[in-house]
C-alpha cells in the first residue's frame, strides 16, 4: 500500500499538531506513581496523561500535573477495571476502589486551564449501543467547554470484546462534534493485522466524510506499533510501556538487559529504572521527529527502523491494501 495514511493533523480546539506520543502515568501496576511523576515531571515536554481516578484518590497531586504543553486527562476506567493492557508484563493483582461518573465529573471540574487540557469522556463499565455512547459523551463534554474533547469509543455488546468497526464507519458523521476519536488498542482486533486494518478503515471513513480529526490509540506506545498504526492513519498514542521497558534503539527490552548493556549493573535497580525512564522520554521525542521527517521527505529510511522491520511493515501495509481492493 503505497498510499499510506500518515499525515500531520490538528487538534483544532487547542491548535496542536500531531503526531503526539504521550507518556502515561497510572497507579495501576505502579503504586509509587506519585514519586515517579514528581521526579520525571520536569522532563515532560509536549504531552502527558493522567487519570481522574488517580487525582481523586491522591495517587497524583493535581497541582503538580501541569508540566507538559498538553495534559490528557483520562476517565479512570483503566484504574477502575481489573484487567491489564497488552503491554503489561507483571500481572499484579489490582483491587480498584469505588468509581463512577459523579466522582469523575467532580474531579474533572477541579482541573485548571493552566495548560491545554484534553478530556476523555467517562468510560462506562457496561457495553452501550453506539448512539448511547455518543449522546452520553456529548453531554459529558458540554459540561467542560474549555477542554478539548477525546471521545473514547468502546464495544457495544457483552458478546463481543472488540469495537464494532462497521458501526463506527456507518455512524462516522455523528463523530463530528468531537475533537479527537479514541480507541483502545486491544479492542481494535485480536491480531496486529486486524488492528492495523481497522484503523485504516476508520481513517478512510473519516476522510470520505471530510473529517480530518486525529485518531488516538490508547494503550499503545511500543515504537514499532506506533509507526505501523501511524501509517494506517492514527495520530496520537499513549501507554505505560515506557515505564515497563527500556526503548533501546526503538526496541523494548527488559530493564535488566538495559542495565547490563549500558554498564549500569552496579547501580541500584531503582536508579537504573529512573535512568531508563528518562532515556525513554528522549526516544519518544526522537520517534516523533522521525515520523515528521518522513512526512516531509517521503523517504522510508527517515522512519528509522531496521531494514527487516521496514520490510515487515511494508508486508502488513500491502495486506491491508489487498484487503481494501477486494472489498
mmCIF file of N, CA, C and O in Angstrom, residues 162 188-199:
data_model
loop_
_atom_site.group_PDB
_atom_site.id
_atom_site.type_symbol
_atom_site.label_atom_id
_atom_site.label_comp_id
_atom_site.label_asym_id
_atom_site.label_seq_id
_atom_site.Cartn_x
_atom_site.Cartn_y
_atom_site.Cartn_z
ATOM 1 N N UNK A 162 -14.534 -6.654 21.125
ATOM 2 C CA UNK A 162 -13.904 -5.731 20.189
ATOM 3 C C UNK A 162 -14.860 -4.618 19.770
ATOM 4 O O UNK A 162 -16.078 -4.741 19.875
ATOM 5 N N UNK A 188 -9.351 -3.177 19.178
ATOM 6 C CA UNK A 188 -9.419 -2.992 17.727
ATOM 7 C C UNK A 188 -9.190 -4.282 16.957
ATOM 8 O O UNK A 188 -9.322 -4.298 15.733
ATOM 9 N N UNK A 189 -8.826 -5.367 17.644
ATOM 10 C CA UNK A 189 -8.625 -6.624 16.942
ATOM 11 C C UNK A 189 -7.804 -7.598 17.748
ATOM 12 O O UNK A 189 -7.172 -7.233 18.743
ATOM 13 N N UNK A 190 -7.827 -8.857 17.308
ATOM 14 C CA UNK A 190 -7.084 -9.913 18.000
ATOM 15 C C UNK A 190 -5.678 -10.112 17.429
ATOM 16 O O UNK A 190 -4.908 -10.915 17.945
ATOM 17 N N UNK A 191 -5.351 -9.427 16.369
ATOM 18 C CA UNK A 191 -4.014 -9.507 15.776
ATOM 19 C C UNK A 191 -3.561 -8.116 15.372
ATOM 20 O O UNK A 191 -4.381 -7.191 15.235
ATOM 21 N N UNK A 192 -2.272 -7.963 15.158
ATOM 22 C CA UNK A 192 -1.734 -6.676 14.701
ATOM 23 C C UNK A 192 -2.354 -6.302 13.360
ATOM 24 O O UNK A 192 -2.731 -5.144 13.128
ATOM 25 N N UNK A 193 -2.467 -7.282 12.463
ATOM 26 C CA UNK A 193 -3.045 -7.003 11.145
ATOM 27 C C UNK A 193 -4.480 -6.523 11.264
ATOM 28 O O UNK A 193 -4.884 -5.555 10.598
ATOM 29 N N UNK A 194 -5.275 -7.184 12.110
ATOM 30 C CA UNK A 194 -6.669 -6.783 12.271
ATOM 31 C C UNK A 194 -6.760 -5.367 12.836
ATOM 32 O O UNK A 194 -7.590 -4.557 12.388
ATOM 33 N N UNK A 195 -5.922 -5.040 13.804
ATOM 34 C CA UNK A 195 -5.942 -3.699 14.384
ATOM 35 C C UNK A 195 -5.542 -2.656 13.355
ATOM 36 O O UNK A 195 -6.182 -1.602 13.234
ATOM 37 N N UNK A 196 -4.468 -2.958 12.615
ATOM 38 C CA UNK A 196 -3.998 -2.009 11.601
ATOM 39 C C UNK A 196 -5.063 -1.793 10.527
ATOM 40 O O UNK A 196 -5.312 -0.662 10.096
ATOM 41 N N UNK A 197 -5.695 -2.868 10.101
ATOM 42 C CA UNK A 197 -6.727 -2.767 9.077
ATOM 43 C C UNK A 197 -7.927 -1.954 9.564
ATOM 44 O O UNK A 197 -8.498 -1.144 8.820
ATOM 45 N N UNK A 198 -8.306 -2.150 10.823
ATOM 46 C CA UNK A 198 -9.448 -1.406 11.363
ATOM 47 C C UNK A 198 -9.135 0.076 11.514
ATOM 48 O O UNK A 198 -10.002 0.928 11.291
ATOM 49 N N UNK A 199 -7.902 0.399 11.898
ATOM 50 C CA UNK A 199 -7.507 1.814 11.947
ATOM 51 C C UNK A 199 -7.579 2.427 10.554
ATOM 52 O O UNK A 199 -8.092 3.542 10.373
#
